[in-house]
PDB file of C-alpha atoms and ligand atoms in Angstrom:
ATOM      1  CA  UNK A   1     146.991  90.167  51.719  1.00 65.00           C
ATOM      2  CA  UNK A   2     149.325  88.056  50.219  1.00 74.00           C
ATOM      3  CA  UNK A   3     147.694  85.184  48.510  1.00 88.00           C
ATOM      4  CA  UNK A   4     149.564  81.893  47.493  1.00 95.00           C
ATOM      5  CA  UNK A   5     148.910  80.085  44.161  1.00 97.00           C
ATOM      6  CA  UNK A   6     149.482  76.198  45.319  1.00 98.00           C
ATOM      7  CA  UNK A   7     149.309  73.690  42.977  1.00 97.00           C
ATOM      8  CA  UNK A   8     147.940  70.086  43.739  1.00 98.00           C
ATOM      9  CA  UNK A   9     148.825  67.564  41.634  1.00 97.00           C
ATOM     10  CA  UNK A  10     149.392  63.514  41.403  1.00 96.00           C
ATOM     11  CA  UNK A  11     149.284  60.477  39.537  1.00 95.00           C
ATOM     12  CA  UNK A  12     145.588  59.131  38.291  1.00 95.00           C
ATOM     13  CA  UNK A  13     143.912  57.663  41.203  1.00 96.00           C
ATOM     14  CA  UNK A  14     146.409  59.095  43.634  1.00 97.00           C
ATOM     15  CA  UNK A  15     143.802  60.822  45.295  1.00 96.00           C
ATOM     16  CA  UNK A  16     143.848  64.654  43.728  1.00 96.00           C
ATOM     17  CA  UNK A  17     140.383  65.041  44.574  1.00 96.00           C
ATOM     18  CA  UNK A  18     139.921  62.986  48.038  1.00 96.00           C
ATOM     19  CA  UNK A  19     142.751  66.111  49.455  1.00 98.00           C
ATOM     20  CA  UNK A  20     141.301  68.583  47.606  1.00 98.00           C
ATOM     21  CA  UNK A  21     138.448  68.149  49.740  1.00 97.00           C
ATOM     22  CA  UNK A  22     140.469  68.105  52.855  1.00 97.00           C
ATOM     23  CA  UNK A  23     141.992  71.306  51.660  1.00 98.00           C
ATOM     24  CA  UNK A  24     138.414  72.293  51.092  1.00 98.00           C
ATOM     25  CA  UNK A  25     137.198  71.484  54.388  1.00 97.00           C
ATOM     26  CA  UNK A  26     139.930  73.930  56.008  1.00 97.00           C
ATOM     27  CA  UNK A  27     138.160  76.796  54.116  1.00 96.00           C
ATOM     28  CA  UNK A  28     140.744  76.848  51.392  1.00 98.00           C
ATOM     29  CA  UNK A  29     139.243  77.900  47.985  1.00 97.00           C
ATOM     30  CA  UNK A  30     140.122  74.903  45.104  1.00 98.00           C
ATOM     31  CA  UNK A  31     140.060  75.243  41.528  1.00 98.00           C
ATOM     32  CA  UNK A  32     139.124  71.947  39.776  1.00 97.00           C
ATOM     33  CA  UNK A  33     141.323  72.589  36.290  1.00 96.00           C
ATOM     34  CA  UNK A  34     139.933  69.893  35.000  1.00 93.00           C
ATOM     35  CA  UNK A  35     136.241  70.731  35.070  1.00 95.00           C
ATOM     36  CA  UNK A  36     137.005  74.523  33.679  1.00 96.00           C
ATOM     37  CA  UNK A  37     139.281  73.348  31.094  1.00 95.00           C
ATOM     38  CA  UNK A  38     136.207  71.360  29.909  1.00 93.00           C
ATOM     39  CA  UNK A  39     134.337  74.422  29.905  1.00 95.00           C
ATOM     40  CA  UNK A  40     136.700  77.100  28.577  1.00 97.00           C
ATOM     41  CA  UNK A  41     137.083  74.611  25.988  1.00 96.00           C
ATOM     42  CA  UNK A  42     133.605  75.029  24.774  1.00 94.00           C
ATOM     43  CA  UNK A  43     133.790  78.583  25.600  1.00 94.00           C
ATOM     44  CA  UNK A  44     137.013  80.217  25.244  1.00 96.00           C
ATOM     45  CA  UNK A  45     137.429  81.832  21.608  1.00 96.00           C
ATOM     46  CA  UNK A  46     141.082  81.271  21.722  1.00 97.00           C
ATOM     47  CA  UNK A  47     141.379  77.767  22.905  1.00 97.00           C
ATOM     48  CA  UNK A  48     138.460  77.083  19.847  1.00 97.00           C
ATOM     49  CA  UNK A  49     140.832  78.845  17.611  1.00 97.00           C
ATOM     50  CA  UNK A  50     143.677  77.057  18.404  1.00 97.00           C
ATOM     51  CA  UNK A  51     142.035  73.723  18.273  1.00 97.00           C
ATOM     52  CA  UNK A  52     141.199  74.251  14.707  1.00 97.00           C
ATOM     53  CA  UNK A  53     144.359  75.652  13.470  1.00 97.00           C
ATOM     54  CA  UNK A  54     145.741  71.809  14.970  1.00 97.00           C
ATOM     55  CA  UNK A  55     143.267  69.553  14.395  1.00 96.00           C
ATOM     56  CA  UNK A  56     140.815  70.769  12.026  1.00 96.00           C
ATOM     57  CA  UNK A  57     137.248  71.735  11.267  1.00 95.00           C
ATOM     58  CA  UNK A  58     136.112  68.283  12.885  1.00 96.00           C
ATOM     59  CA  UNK A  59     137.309  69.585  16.109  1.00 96.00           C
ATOM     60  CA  UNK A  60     133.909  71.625  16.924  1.00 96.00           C
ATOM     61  CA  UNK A  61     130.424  70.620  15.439  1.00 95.00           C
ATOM     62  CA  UNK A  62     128.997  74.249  15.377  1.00 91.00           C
ATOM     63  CA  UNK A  63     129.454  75.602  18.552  1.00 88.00           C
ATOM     64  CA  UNK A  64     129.779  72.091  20.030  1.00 93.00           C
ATOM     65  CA  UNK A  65     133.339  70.743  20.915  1.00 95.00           C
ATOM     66  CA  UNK A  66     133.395  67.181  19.549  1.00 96.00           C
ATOM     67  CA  UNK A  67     135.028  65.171  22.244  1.00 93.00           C
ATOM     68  CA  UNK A  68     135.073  62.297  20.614  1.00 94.00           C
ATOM     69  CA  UNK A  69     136.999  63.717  18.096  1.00 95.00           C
ATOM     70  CA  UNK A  70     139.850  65.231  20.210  1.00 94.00           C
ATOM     71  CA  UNK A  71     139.813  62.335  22.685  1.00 91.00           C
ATOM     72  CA  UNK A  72     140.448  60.391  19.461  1.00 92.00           C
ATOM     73  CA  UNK A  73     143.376  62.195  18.397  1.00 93.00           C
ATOM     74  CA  UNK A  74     145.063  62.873  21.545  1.00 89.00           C
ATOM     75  CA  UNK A  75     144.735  59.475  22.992  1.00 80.00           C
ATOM     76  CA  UNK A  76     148.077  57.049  22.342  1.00 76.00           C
ATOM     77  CA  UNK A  77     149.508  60.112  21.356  1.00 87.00           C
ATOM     78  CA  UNK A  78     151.356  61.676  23.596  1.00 85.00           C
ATOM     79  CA  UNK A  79     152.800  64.600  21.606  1.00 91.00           C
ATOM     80  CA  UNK A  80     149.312  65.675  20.577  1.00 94.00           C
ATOM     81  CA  UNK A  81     147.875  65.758  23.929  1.00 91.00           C
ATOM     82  CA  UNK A  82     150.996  67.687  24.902  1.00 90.00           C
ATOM     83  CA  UNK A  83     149.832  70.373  22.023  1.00 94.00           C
ATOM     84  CA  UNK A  84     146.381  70.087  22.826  1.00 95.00           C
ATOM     85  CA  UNK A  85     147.412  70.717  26.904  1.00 93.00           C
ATOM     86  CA  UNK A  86     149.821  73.519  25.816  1.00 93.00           C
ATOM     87  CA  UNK A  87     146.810  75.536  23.947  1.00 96.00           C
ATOM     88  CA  UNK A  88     144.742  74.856  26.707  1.00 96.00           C
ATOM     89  CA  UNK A  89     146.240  75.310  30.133  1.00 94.00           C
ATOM     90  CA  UNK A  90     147.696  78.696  29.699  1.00 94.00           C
ATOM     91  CA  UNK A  91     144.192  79.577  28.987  1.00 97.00           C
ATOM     92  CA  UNK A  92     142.951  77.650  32.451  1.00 97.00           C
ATOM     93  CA  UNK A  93     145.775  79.483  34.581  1.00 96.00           C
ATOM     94  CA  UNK A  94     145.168  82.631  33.663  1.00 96.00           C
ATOM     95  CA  UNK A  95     141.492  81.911  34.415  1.00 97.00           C
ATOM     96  CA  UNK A  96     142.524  80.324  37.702  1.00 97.00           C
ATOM     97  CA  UNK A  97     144.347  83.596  38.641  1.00 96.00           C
ATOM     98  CA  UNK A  98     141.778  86.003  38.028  1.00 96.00           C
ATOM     99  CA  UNK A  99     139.736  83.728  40.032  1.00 96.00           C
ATOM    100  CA  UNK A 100     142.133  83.209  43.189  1.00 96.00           C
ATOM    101  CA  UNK A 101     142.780  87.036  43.166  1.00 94.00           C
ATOM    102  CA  UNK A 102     139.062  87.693  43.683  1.00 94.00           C
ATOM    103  CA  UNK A 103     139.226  85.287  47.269  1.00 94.00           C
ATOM    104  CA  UNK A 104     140.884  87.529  49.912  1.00 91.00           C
ATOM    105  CA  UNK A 105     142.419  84.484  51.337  1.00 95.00           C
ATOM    106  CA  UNK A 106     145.871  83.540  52.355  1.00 95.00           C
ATOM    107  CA  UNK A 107     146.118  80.810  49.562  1.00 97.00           C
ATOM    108  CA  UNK A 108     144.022  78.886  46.629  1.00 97.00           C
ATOM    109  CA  UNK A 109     144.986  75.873  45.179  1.00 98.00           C
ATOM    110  CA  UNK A 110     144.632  74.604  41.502  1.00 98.00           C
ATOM    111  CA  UNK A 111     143.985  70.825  41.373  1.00 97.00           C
ATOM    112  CA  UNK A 112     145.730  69.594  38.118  1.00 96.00           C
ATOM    113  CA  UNK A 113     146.871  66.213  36.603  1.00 92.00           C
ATOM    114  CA  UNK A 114     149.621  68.482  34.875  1.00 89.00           C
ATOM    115  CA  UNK A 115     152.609  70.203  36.834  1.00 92.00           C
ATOM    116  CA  UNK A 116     155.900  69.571  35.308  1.00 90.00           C
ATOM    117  CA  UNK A 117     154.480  69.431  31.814  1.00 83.00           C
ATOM    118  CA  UNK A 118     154.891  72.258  29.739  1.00 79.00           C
ATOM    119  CA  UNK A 119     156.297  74.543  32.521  1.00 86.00           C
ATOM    120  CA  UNK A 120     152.715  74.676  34.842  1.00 91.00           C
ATOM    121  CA  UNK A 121     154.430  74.751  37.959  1.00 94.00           C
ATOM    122  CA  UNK A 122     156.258  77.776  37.219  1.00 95.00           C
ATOM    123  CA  UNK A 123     152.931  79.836  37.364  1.00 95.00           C
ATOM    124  CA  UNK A 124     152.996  79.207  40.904  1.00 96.00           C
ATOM    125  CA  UNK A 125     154.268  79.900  44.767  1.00 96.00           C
ATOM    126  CA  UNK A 126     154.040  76.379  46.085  1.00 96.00           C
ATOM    127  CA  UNK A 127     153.215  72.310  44.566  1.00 97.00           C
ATOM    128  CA  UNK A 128     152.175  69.967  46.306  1.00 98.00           C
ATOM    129  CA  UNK A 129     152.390  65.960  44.776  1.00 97.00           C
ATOM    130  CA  UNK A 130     150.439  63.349  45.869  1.00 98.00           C
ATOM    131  CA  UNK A 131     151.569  59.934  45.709  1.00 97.00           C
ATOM    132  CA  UNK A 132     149.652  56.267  46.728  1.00 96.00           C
ATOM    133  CA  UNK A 133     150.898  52.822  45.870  1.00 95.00           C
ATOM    134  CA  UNK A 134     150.520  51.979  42.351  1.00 94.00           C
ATOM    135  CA  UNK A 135     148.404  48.575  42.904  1.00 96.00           C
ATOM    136  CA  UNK A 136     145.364  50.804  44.981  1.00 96.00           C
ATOM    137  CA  UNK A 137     145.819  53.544  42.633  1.00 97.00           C
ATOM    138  CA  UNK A 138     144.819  50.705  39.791  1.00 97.00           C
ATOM    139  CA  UNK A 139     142.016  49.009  41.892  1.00 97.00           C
ATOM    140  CA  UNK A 140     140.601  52.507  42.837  1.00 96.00           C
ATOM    141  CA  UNK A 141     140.191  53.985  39.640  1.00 96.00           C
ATOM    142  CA  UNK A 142     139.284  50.359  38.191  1.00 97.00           C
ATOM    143  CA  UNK A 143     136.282  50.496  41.400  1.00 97.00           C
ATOM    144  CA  UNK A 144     135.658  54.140  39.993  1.00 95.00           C
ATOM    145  CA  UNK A 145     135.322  54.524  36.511  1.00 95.00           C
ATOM    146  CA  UNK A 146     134.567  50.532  36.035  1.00 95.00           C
ATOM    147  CA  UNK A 147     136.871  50.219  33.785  1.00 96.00           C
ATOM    148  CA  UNK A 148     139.706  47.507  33.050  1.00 96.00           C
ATOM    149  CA  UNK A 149     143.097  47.615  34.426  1.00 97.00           C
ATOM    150  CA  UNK A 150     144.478  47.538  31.225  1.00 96.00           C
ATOM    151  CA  UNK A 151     142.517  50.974  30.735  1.00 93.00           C
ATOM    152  CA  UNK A 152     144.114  52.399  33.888  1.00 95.00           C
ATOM    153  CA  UNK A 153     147.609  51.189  33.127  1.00 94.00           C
ATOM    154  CA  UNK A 154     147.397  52.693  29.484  1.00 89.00           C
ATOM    155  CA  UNK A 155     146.104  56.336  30.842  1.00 88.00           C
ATOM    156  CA  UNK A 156     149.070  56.159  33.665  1.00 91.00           C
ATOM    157  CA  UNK A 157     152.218  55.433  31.306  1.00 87.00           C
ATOM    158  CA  UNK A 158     151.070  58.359  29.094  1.00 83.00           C
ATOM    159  CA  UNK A 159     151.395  60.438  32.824  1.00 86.00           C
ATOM    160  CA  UNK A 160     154.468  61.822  33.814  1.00 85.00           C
ATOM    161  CA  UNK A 161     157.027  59.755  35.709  1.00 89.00           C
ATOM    162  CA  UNK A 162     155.830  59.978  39.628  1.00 92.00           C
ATOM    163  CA  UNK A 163     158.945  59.309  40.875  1.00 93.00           C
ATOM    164  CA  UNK A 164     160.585  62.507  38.911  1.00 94.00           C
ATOM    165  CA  UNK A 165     157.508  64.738  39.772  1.00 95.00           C
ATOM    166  CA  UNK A 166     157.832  63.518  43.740  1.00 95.00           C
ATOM    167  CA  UNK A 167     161.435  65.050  43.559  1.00 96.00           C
ATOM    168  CA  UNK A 168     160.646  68.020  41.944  1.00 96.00           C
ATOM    169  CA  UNK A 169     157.285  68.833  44.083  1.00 96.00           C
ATOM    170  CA  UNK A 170     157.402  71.113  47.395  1.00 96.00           C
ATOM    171  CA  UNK A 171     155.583  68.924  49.201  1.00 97.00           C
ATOM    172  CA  UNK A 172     154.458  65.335  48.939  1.00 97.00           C
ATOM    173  CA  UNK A 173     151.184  64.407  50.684  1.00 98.00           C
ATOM    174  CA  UNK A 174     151.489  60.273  50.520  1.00 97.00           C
ATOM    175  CA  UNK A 175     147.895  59.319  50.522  1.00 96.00           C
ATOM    176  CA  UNK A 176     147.286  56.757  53.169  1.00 93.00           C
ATOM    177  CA  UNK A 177     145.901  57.105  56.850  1.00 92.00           C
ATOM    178  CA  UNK A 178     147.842  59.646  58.002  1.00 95.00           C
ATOM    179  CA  UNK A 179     146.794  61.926  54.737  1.00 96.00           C
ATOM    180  CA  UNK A 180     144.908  64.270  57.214  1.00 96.00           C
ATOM    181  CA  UNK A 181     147.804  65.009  59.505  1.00 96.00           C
ATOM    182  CA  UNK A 182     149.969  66.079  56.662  1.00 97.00           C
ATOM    183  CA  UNK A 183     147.278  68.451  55.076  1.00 98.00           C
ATOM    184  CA  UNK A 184     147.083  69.915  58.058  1.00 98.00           C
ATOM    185  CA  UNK A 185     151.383  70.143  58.558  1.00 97.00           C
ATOM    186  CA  UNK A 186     151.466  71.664  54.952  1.00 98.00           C
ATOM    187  CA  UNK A 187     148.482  74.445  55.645  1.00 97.00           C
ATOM    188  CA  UNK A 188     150.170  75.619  58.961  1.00 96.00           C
ATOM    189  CA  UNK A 189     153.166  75.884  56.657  1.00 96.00           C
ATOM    190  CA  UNK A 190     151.320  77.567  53.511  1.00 96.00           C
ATOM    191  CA  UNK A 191     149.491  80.238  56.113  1.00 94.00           C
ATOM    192  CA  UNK A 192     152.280  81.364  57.539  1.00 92.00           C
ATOM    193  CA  UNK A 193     154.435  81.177  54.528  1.00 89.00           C
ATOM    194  CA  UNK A 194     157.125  78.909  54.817  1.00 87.00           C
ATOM    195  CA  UNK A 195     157.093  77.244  51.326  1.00 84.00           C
ATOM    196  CA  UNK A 196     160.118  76.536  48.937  1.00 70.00           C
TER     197      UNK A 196
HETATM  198  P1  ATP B   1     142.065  61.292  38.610  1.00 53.49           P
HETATM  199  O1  ATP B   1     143.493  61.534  38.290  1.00 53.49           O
HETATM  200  O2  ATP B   1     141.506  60.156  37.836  1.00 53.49           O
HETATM  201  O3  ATP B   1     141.215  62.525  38.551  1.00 53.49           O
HETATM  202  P2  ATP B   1     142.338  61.581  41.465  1.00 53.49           P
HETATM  203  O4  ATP B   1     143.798  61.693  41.670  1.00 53.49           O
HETATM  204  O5  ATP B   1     141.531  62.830  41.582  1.00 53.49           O
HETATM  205  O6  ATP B   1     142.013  60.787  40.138  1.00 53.49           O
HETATM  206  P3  ATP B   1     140.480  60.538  43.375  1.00 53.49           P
HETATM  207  O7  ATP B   1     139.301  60.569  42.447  1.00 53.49           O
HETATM  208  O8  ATP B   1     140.532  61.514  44.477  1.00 53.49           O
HETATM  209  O9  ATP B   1     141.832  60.525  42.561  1.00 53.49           O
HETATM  210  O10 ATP B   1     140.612  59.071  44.026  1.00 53.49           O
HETATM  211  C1  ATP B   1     140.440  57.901  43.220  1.00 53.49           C
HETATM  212  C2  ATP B   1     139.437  56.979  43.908  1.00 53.49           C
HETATM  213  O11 ATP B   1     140.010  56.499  45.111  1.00 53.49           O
HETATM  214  C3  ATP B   1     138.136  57.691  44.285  1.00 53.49           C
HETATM  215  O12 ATP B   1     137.066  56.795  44.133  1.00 53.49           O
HETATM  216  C4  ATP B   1     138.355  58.037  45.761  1.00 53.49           C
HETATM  217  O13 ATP B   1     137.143  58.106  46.465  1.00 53.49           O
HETATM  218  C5  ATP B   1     139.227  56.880  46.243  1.00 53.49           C
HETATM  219  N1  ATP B   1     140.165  57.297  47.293  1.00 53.49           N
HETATM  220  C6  ATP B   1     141.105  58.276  47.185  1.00 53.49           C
HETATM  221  N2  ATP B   1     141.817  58.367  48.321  1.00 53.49           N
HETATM  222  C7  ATP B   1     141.321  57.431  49.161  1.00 53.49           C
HETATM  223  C8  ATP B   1     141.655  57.018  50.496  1.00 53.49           C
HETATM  224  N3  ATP B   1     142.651  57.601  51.191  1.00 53.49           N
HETATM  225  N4  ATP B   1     140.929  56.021  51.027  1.00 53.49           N
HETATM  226  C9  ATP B   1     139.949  55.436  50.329  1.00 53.49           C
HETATM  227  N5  ATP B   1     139.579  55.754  49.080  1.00 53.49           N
HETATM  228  C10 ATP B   1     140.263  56.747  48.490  1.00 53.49           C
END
């Protein structure tokens, strides 16, 4: 069988997760990149080598990552995280397609904050962008995370521009009450392969 690589992507607080399950709950397989990327990065020898050789010893304590650390030097800094992302995503994908190969289904999806950045979308058959108005994406994360909404604006503007991603995507689910209906349009369309 055939088996699409989708990617699911959005904005913070656009609702990446809240599809996913939807996705989920139609039997399709979902890859949280987010979640292995934290683990490869404590366990992957060449992500831990690559971390080093950019920023330094400090980066692990032992066999511990230091997040602290990294989340110090990437944040505000958007060229580092781009480094830091471009060590460890090509890492993730490969995992995730040794992973969706194993499924014997007609399609996985990888749920991923990054898609246009450094070339990720290219590694697969379909994307998929989600998109919700700015002022609930704010209050939902703020509700979430309890954090300010000067936290949330900082962590969106060093996101890539929604508008340019919603161009470039396959498909754009907008979250809002008819969310379901449009998961469902897009998996007819996935299953029987009518993507691109
Ligand atoms: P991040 O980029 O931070 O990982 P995300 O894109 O995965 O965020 P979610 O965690 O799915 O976003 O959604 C953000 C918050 O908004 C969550 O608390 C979620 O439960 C809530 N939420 C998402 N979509 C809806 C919706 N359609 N109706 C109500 N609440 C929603």
């Amino acid at each position: 069988m055939k088996e699409w690589k989708v990617a699911l992507s959005g904005g913070i607080g656009s609702g990446k997760t809240h599809i996913a399950q939807v996705f989920s709950a139609l039997a399709v397989p979902v890859y949280n990149s987010d979640l292995r990327a934290k683990e490869l990065m404590q366990s992957d020898e060449k992500i831990r080598r690559g971390l080093i050789a950019l920023l330094g010893e400090e980066t692990y304590k032992g066999a511990e990552l230091n997040k602290q650390f990294v989340a110090q030097q990437i944040f505000s800094n958007n060229e580092m995280r781009r480094q830091v992302n471009a060590i460890v995503h090509p890492v993730v994908i490969r995992h995730y397609e040794a992973w969706s190969a194993a499924q014997n289904v007609p399609y996985t999806i990888m749920e991923t904050a990054l898609l246009f950045e450094n070339d990720v979308y290219t590694h697969f058959d379909t994307t998929i962008y989600i998109t919700a108005p700015m002022e609930e994406r704010i209050v939902r994360v703020m509700k979430r995370d309890m954090c300010s909404r000067e936290e949330v604006e900082k962590r969106m503007k060093m996101q890539q521009n929604d508008t340019i991603c919603v161009q470039k995507a396959d498909f754009v689910i907008e979250n809002n009450n008819f969310a379901l209906s449009q998961v469902l349009t897009i998996h007819e369309q996935i299953v029987h392969g009518k993507i691109r």
